[in-house]
Amino acid sequence: MQNFPTEYLKDSLINNRLCRFNKHDISVFITDASIPQKNDYKFAVEKAISVWNKVAPVNFYLKNSPENCDIIIIWTKTGIKFEGMCKFRSIVASEIRSVTIELGLPNPNSPKIITPETILHTALHELGHAMGLGHGTTPDDVMFVPHQKTLNMPSQNDLLILKILYSNPIGATFENIAK
């Protein structure tokens, strides 16, 4: 395959192993943000979920409680560098079992400007990590860093790597992954 994003695939492995959820339906709980824009921000996250649900090999669905949720999205003050963070709470034998995603709220001590559009992009990016994607290699990738905050759809590279992750066995090494 010409121009295959090898480095993107390598960056999507953890300890040179393919890690992903081992199920199709992934539950998500969004905590309540205690700020005036909370409805706009929650809507942006729900839109990010909707975008992934149209193209990803998994289905995110919202729950009303964090109990037994696969992904919990919490709000935190934005730092100097980061607007979001994906933290794997549990990975067992290369299977992602639970994730916390932190999304940044406006912080007067940070130069970052937070809007519903930046929340949308950040949620898309962090949900990509939660599914197992590493960092993309071209600016068109929603998983690319530095972030192109105007992107609101996964790229062909994002979708290709995601397809590879979910069509190969959990724990496969780079050398054994069918590309």
Coordinates of N, CA and C in Angstrom, one line a residue:
M1 N 0.9 -1.2 0.0 CA 0.0 0.0 0.0 C 0.9 1.2 0.0
Q2 N 0.7 2.1 -1.0 CA 1.5 3.3 -1.1 C 1.1 4.3 0.0
N3 N 2.1 5.0 0.5 CA 1.9 6.0 1.5 C 1.1 5.5 2.8
F4 N 1.3 4.3 3.1 CA 0.7 3.7 4.3 C 1.3 4.5 5.5
P5 N 0.4 4.9 6.5 CA 0.9 5.7 7.6 C 1.5 4.7 8.7
T6 N 2.6 4.2 8.4 CA 3.3 3.2 9.3 C 3.5 3.8 10.7
E7 N 4.0 5.0 10.8 CA 4.3 5.6 12.1 C 3.1 5.9 12.9
Y8 N 2.0 6.2 12.2 CA 0.7 6.3 12.9 C 0.3 5.0 13.5
L9 N 0.4 3.9 12.8 CA 0.0 2.6 13.3 C 1.0 2.3 14.5
K10 N 2.3 2.5 14.4 CA 3.2 2.2 15.4 C 2.9 3.0 16.7
D11 N 2.5 4.3 16.5 CA 2.1 5.1 17.6 C 0.8 4.7 18.3
S12 N 0.0 3.9 17.6 CA -1.2 3.4 18.2 C -1.1 2.1 19.0
L13 N 0.1 1.6 19.0 CA 0.4 0.4 19.8 C 0.9 0.8 21.2
I14 N 0.6 0.0 22.2 CA 1.1 0.2 23.5 C 2.0 -1.0 23.8
N15 N 3.3 -0.7 24.1 CA 4.3 -1.7 24.3 C 4.4 -2.7 23.1
N16 N 4.3 -2.1 21.9 CA 4.3 -2.8 20.6 C 3.2 -3.8 20.5
R17 N 2.1 -3.6 21.2 CA 0.9 -4.5 21.1 C -0.3 -3.6 20.8
L18 N -1.2 -4.3 19.9 CA -2.4 -3.7 19.6 C -3.4 -3.7 20.8
C19 N -3.8 -2.5 21.2 CA -4.7 -2.4 22.4 C -6.0 -1.8 21.9
R20 N -7.1 -2.4 22.3 CA -8.4 -1.8 22.0 C -9.5 -2.4 22.8
F21 N -10.7 -1.9 22.8 CA -11.9 -2.5 23.4 C -12.2 -3.8 22.7
N22 N -12.7 -4.8 23.4 CA -13.1 -6.0 22.9 C -14.6 -6.2 22.8
K23 N -15.2 -5.1 22.4 CA -16.7 -5.1 22.3 C -17.1 -4.0 21.4
H24 N -18.3 -4.1 20.9 CA -18.8 -3.2 19.9 C -19.5 -2.0 20.6
D25 N -20.2 -2.2 21.7 CA -20.9 -1.1 22.3 C -20.1 -0.6 23.6
I26 N -19.8 0.6 23.5 CA -19.0 1.3 24.6 C -19.8 2.3 25.3
S27 N -20.0 2.2 26.6 CA -20.8 3.1 27.4 C -20.0 4.3 27.8
V28 N -20.6 5.5 27.8 CA -20.0 6.8 28.1 C -20.9 7.5 29.1
F29 N -20.2 8.1 30.1 CA -20.9 8.9 31.0 C -20.2 10.3 31.0
I30 N -21.0 11.4 30.8 CA -20.4 12.7 30.8 C -20.8 13.4 32.1
T31 N -19.8 13.7 32.9 CA -20.1 14.4 34.2 C -20.7 15.8 33.9
D32 N -21.3 16.4 34.9 CA -21.8 17.7 34.8 C -20.7 18.8 35.0
A33 N -20.6 19.7 34.0 CA -19.7 20.8 34.2 C -20.4 22.0 34.9
S34 N -19.8 22.5 35.9 CA -20.4 23.5 36.7 C -20.0 24.9 36.2
I35 N -20.4 25.2 35.0 CA -20.1 26.5 34.4 C -21.3 26.9 33.5
P36 N -21.4 28.2 33.2 CA -22.6 28.6 32.5 C -22.7 28.0 31.1
Q37 N -21.6 27.6 30.4 CA -21.6 27.1 29.1 C -21.8 25.5 29.1
K38 N -22.2 25.0 30.2 CA -22.2 23.5 30.3 C -23.0 22.8 29.3
N39 N -24.1 23.4 28.9 CA -25.0 22.7 27.9 C -24.3 22.7 26.5
D40 N -23.7 23.9 26.2 CA -23.0 23.9 24.9 C -21.8 23.0 24.9
Y41 N -21.1 22.8 26.0 CA -20.0 21.9 26.0 C -20.4 20.5 26.0
K42 N -21.5 20.1 26.7 CA -22.0 18.8 26.7 C -22.5 18.4 25.3
F43 N -23.1 19.4 24.6 CA -23.6 19.1 23.3 C -22.4 18.9 22.3
A44 N -21.3 19.6 22.5 CA -20.1 19.4 21.7 C -19.6 18.0 21.9
V45 N -19.6 17.5 23.1 CA -19.1 16.1 23.3 C -20.1 15.1 22.7
E46 N -21.4 15.4 22.8 CA -22.4 14.5 22.2 C -22.2 14.5 20.7
K47 N -21.9 15.6 20.1 CA -21.7 15.7 18.7 C -20.4 14.9 18.3
A48 N -19.4 14.9 19.1 CA -18.2 14.1 18.8 C -18.5 12.7 18.8
I49 N -19.3 12.3 19.8 CA -19.7 10.9 19.9 C -20.5 10.5 18.6
S50 N -21.4 11.4 18.2 CA -22.2 11.1 17.0 C -21.3 11.0 15.8
V51 N -20.3 11.8 15.6 CA -19.4 11.7 14.5 C -18.7 10.4 14.5
W52 N -18.2 10.0 15.6 CA -17.5 8.7 15.7 C -18.5 7.5 15.4
N53 N -19.7 7.6 15.9 CA -20.7 6.6 15.7 C -21.0 6.3 14.2
K54 N -20.8 7.4 13.4 CA -21.1 7.2 12.0 C -20.0 6.5 11.2
V55 N -18.8 6.5 11.8 CA -17.7 6.0 11.0 C -16.8 4.9 11.7
A56 N -16.9 4.8 13.0 CA -16.1 3.9 13.8 C -16.6 2.5 13.8
P57 N -15.8 1.5 14.1 CA -16.2 0.1 14.2 C -16.8 -0.2 15.6
V58 N -17.0 0.8 16.4 CA -17.7 0.7 17.7 C -18.8 1.7 17.8
N59 N -19.7 1.5 18.8 CA -20.8 2.3 19.0 C -20.8 2.9 20.4
F60 N -20.6 4.2 20.5 CA -20.7 4.8 21.8 C -22.1 5.1 22.2
Y61 N -22.5 4.8 23.4 CA -23.8 5.2 23.9 C -23.7 5.8 25.3
L62 N -24.6 6.8 25.5 CA -24.6 7.6 26.7 C -25.3 6.8 27.8
K63 N -24.8 6.9 29.0 CA -25.5 6.4 30.2 C -25.7 7.6 31.2
N64 N -26.7 7.4 32.1 CA -27.0 8.4 33.0 C -26.3 8.3 34.3
S65 N -25.4 7.3 34.5 CA -24.7 7.0 35.7 C -23.3 6.5 35.3
P66 N -22.3 6.9 36.1 CA -20.9 6.4 35.8 C -20.7 4.9 36.2
E67 N -21.6 4.3 36.9 CA -21.5 3.0 37.4 C -21.3 2.0 36.2
N68 N -20.2 1.3 36.2 CA -19.8 0.3 35.2 C -19.7 0.9 33.8
C69 N -19.4 2.2 33.7 CA -19.2 2.8 32.4 C -17.8 2.5 31.9
D70 N -17.7 2.3 30.5 CA -16.4 2.1 29.9 C -15.6 3.4 29.8
I71 N -16.3 4.5 29.5 CA -15.6 5.8 29.4 C -16.3 6.8 30.3
I72 N -15.6 7.5 31.1 CA -16.1 8.5 32.0 C -15.4 9.8 31.5
I73 N -16.3 10.8 31.1 CA -15.7 12.1 30.7 C -15.9 13.1 31.9
I74 N -14.8 13.7 32.3 CA -14.8 14.6 33.4 C -14.3 16.0 32.9
W75 N -14.6 17.0 33.6 CA -14.2 18.4 33.2 C -13.1 18.8 34.2
T76 N -12.1 19.5 33.7 CA -11.0 20.0 34.5 C -10.6 21.3 34.0
K77 N -9.9 22.1 34.7 CA -9.4 23.3 34.2 C -8.3 23.1 33.2
T78 N -8.3 23.8 32.1 CA -7.3 23.6 31.0 C -6.0 24.0 31.6
G79 N -5.0 23.2 31.2 CA -3.6 23.5 31.6 C -2.9 24.4 30.6
I80 N -1.7 24.6 30.8 CA -0.9 25.5 29.9 C -0.8 24.8 28.5
K81 N -0.6 23.5 28.5 CA -0.3 22.8 27.3 C -1.5 22.0 26.8
F82 N -2.2 21.4 27.7 CA -3.2 20.4 27.3 C -4.7 20.9 27.4
E83 N -5.5 20.5 26.4 CA -6.9 20.8 26.5 C -7.7 19.6 26.8
G84 N -7.1 18.4 26.8 CA -7.7 17.2 27.1 C -6.7 16.1 27.3
M85 N -7.2 15.0 28.0 CA -6.3 13.9 28.3 C -7.1 12.6 28.4
C86 N -6.6 11.6 27.8 CA -7.2 10.3 27.9 C -6.3 9.4 28.8
K87 N -6.9 8.9 29.8 CA -6.2 8.1 30.8 C -6.9 6.7 30.9
F88 N -6.1 5.7 30.6 CA -6.6 4.3 30.6 C -6.6 3.9 32.1
R89 N -7.8 3.6 32.6 CA -7.9 3.2 34.0 C -7.6 1.7 34.1
S90 N -7.9 1.0 33.0 CA -7.7 -0.5 33.1 C -7.5 -1.0 31.6
I91 N -6.3 -1.6 31.5 CA -6.0 -2.4 30.3 C -5.5 -3.8 30.8
V92 N -6.2 -4.8 30.4 CA -5.9 -6.2 30.8 C -5.5 -7.0 29.6
A93 N -4.3 -7.6 29.5 CA -3.9 -8.4 28.4 C -4.2 -7.6 27.1
S94 N -3.8 -6.4 27.0 CA -4.0 -5.5 25.8 C -5.4 -5.1 25.5
E95 N -6.3 -5.5 26.3 CA -7.7 -5.1 26.1 C -8.1 -3.9 26.9
I96 N -8.5 -2.8 26.3 CA -8.9 -1.6 27.0 C -10.2 -1.9 27.7
R97 N -10.3 -1.7 29.0 CA -11.5 -2.0 29.7 C -12.2 -0.7 30.3
S98 N -11.4 0.3 30.7 CA -12.0 1.5 31.2 C -11.1 2.7 31.0
V99 N -11.7 3.8 30.7 CA -11.0 5.0 30.3 C -11.6 6.2 31.0
T100 N -10.8 7.2 31.4 CA -11.3 8.5 31.9 C -10.7 9.5 30.9
I101 N -11.6 10.3 30.4 CA -11.2 11.4 29.5 C -11.4 12.7 30.3
E102 N -10.4 13.5 30.3 CA -10.5 14.8 30.9 C -10.6 15.9 29.8
L103 N -11.6 16.7 29.9 CA -11.7 17.8 28.9 C -11.6 19.1 29.7
G104 N -10.9 20.1 29.1 CA -10.5 21.3 29.7 C -11.6 22.4 29.7
L105 N -11.8 23.0 30.8 CA -12.7 24.1 30.9 C -11.9 25.4 30.9
P106 N -12.5 26.5 30.6 CA -11.8 27.8 30.7 C -11.0 28.0 32.0
N107 N -9.8 28.4 31.9 CA -8.9 28.6 33.0 C -8.2 30.0 32.8
P108 N -8.5 30.9 33.8 CA -7.9 32.3 33.6 C -6.3 32.2 33.6
N109 N -5.7 31.1 34.1 CA -4.3 31.0 34.2 C -3.7 30.3 33.0
S110 N -4.5 30.0 32.0 CA -4.0 29.3 30.8 C -4.3 30.2 29.6
P111 N -3.3 30.2 28.6 CA -3.6 31.0 27.4 C -4.5 30.3 26.4
K112 N -5.0 29.1 26.7 CA -5.9 28.4 25.8 C -7.3 29.0 25.8
I113 N -7.8 29.2 24.6 CA -9.2 29.7 24.5 C -10.1 28.4 24.3
I114 N -11.1 28.3 25.2 CA -12.0 27.2 25.2 C -13.3 27.6 24.6
T115 N -13.8 26.9 23.6 CA -15.1 27.2 23.0 C -15.8 25.9 22.7
P116 N -17.1 25.9 22.4 CA -17.7 24.6 22.0 C -16.9 23.9 20.9
E117 N -16.4 24.7 19.9 CA -15.6 24.1 18.8 C -14.4 23.4 19.3
T118 N -13.6 24.0 20.2 CA -12.4 23.4 20.7 C -12.8 22.1 21.6
I119 N -13.9 22.2 22.3 CA -14.4 21.0 23.0 C -14.7 19.9 22.0
L120 N -15.4 20.2 20.9 CA -15.7 19.2 19.9 C -14.5 18.5 19.4
H121 N -13.5 19.3 19.0 CA -12.2 18.7 18.4 C -11.5 17.9 19.5
T122 N -11.4 18.5 20.7 CA -10.7 17.8 21.8 C -11.4 16.5 22.1
A123 N -12.7 16.5 22.2 CA -13.5 15.2 22.4 C -13.3 14.2 21.3
L124 N -13.3 14.6 20.1 CA -13.0 13.7 19.0 C -11.6 13.1 19.1
H125 N -10.7 13.9 19.4 CA -9.3 13.4 19.6 C -9.2 12.5 20.8
E126 N -9.7 12.8 21.9 CA -9.6 12.0 23.1 C -10.4 10.7 23.0
L127 N -11.6 10.7 22.3 CA -12.3 9.5 22.1 C -11.6 8.6 21.1
G128 N -10.8 9.2 20.2 CA -9.9 8.4 19.3 C -8.9 7.7 20.1
H129 N -8.3 8.4 21.1 CA -7.3 7.7 22.0 C -8.0 6.5 22.7
A130 N -9.2 6.8 23.2 CA -9.9 5.8 24.0 C -10.2 4.5 23.2
M131 N -10.4 4.7 21.9 CA -10.6 3.5 21.0 C -9.3 2.8 20.7
G132 N -8.1 3.5 21.0 CA -6.9 2.8 20.7 C -6.0 3.6 19.8
L133 N -6.4 4.7 19.2 CA -5.6 5.4 18.2 C -4.5 6.2 18.9
G134 N -3.3 6.2 18.3 CA -2.2 7.0 18.8 C -2.3 8.4 18.1
H135 N -1.2 9.1 17.9 CA -1.2 10.3 17.3 C -1.0 10.2 15.8
G136 N -1.8 10.9 15.0 CA -1.7 10.9 13.6 C -0.4 11.5 13.1
T137 N -0.2 11.4 11.8 CA 1.1 11.9 11.2 C 0.9 13.0 10.2
T138 N -0.3 13.3 9.9 CA -0.6 14.4 8.9 C -1.5 15.4 9.6
P139 N -1.4 16.7 9.2 CA -2.3 17.7 9.8 C -3.8 17.5 9.6
D140 N -4.2 16.7 8.6 CA -5.6 16.4 8.4 C -6.1 15.4 9.3
D141 N -5.3 14.7 10.1 CA -5.7 13.7 11.0 C -6.3 14.3 12.3
V142 N -7.4 13.9 12.7 CA -8.0 14.5 13.9 C -7.1 14.1 15.1
M143 N -6.3 13.1 14.9 CA -5.4 12.6 16.0 C -4.0 13.3 15.9
F144 N -3.8 14.2 15.0 CA -2.5 14.9 14.8 C -2.3 15.9 15.9
V145 N -1.0 16.0 16.3 CA -0.6 17.0 17.3 C 0.6 17.8 16.7
P146 N 0.6 19.1 16.6 CA -0.4 20.0 17.3 C -1.8 20.0 16.7
H147 N -2.8 20.1 17.5 CA -4.1 20.0 17.0 C -4.5 21.1 16.0
Q148 N -5.3 20.6 15.0 CA -5.9 21.5 14.0 C -7.3 21.7 14.5
K149 N -7.6 22.6 15.3 CA -8.9 22.7 16.0 C -10.1 23.0 15.1
T150 N -9.8 23.2 13.9 CA -11.0 23.4 13.0 C -11.5 22.0 12.4
L151 N -10.7 21.0 12.7 CA -11.1 19.7 12.2 C -12.3 19.1 13.0
N152 N -13.3 18.6 12.4 CA -14.4 18.0 13.1 C -14.9 16.7 12.5
M153 N -14.0 16.1 11.7 CA -14.2 14.8 11.2 C -12.9 14.0 11.1
P154 N -12.9 12.7 11.4 CA -11.7 11.9 11.3 C -11.3 11.9 9.8
S155 N -10.0 11.8 9.6 CA -9.4 11.7 8.3 C -9.4 10.3 7.8
Q156 N -9.0 10.1 6.5 CA -8.9 8.7 6.0 C -7.9 7.9 6.7
N157 N -6.8 8.6 7.1 CA -5.7 7.9 7.9 C -6.3 7.4 9.3
D158 N -7.1 8.3 9.9 CA -7.7 8.0 11.2 C -8.5 6.7 11.0
L159 N -9.4 6.7 10.0 CA -10.3 5.6 9.8 C -9.5 4.3 9.4
L160 N -8.5 4.5 8.6 CA -7.7 3.3 8.2 C -7.1 2.6 9.4
I161 N -6.4 3.4 10.3 CA -5.8 2.8 11.4 C -6.8 2.3 12.4
L162 N -7.9 2.9 12.6 CA -9.0 2.4 13.4 C -9.5 1.0 12.9
K163 N -9.7 1.0 11.5 CA -10.1 -0.3 10.9 C -9.1 -1.4 11.2
I164 N -7.8 -1.1 11.1 CA -6.8 -2.1 11.3 C -6.8 -2.5 12.8
L165 N -7.0 -1.6 13.7 CA -7.0 -1.9 15.1 C -8.2 -2.9 15.4
Y166 N -9.3 -2.6 14.8 CA -10.5 -3.4 15.1 C -10.7 -4.6 14.2
S167 N -9.8 -4.9 13.3 CA -9.9 -6.1 12.5 C -8.7 -7.1 12.7
N168 N -7.9 -6.7 13.7 CA -6.8 -7.6 14.1 C -7.0 -8.0 15.5
P169 N -6.3 -9.1 15.9 CA -6.5 -9.6 17.3 C -5.9 -8.7 18.3
I170 N -6.5 -8.5 19.4 CA -6.0 -7.8 20.5 C -4.6 -8.4 20.9
G171 N -3.6 -7.6 21.2 CA -2.3 -8.1 21.6 C -1.4 -8.4 20.4
A172 N -1.8 -8.3 19.2 CA -1.0 -8.5 18.0 C 0.2 -7.5 18.1
T173 N 1.4 -7.9 17.7 CA 2.5 -7.0 17.6 C 2.5 -6.4 16.2
F174 N 3.3 -5.4 16.0 CA 3.3 -4.6 14.8 C 3.6 -5.6 13.6
E175 N 4.6 -6.5 13.8 CA 5.0 -7.4 12.8 C 3.8 -8.3 12.3
N176 N 2.9 -8.6 13.2 CA 1.8 -9.6 13.0 C 0.5 -9.0 12.6
I177 N 0.5 -7.6 12.5 CA -0.8 -7.0 12.2 C -1.0 -7.0 10.7
A178 N -2.2 -7.5 10.3 CA -2.5 -7.4 8.8 C -2.9 -6.0 8.5
K179 N -2.2 -5.5 7.5 CA -2.4 -4.1 7.1 C -3.1 -4.1 5.8

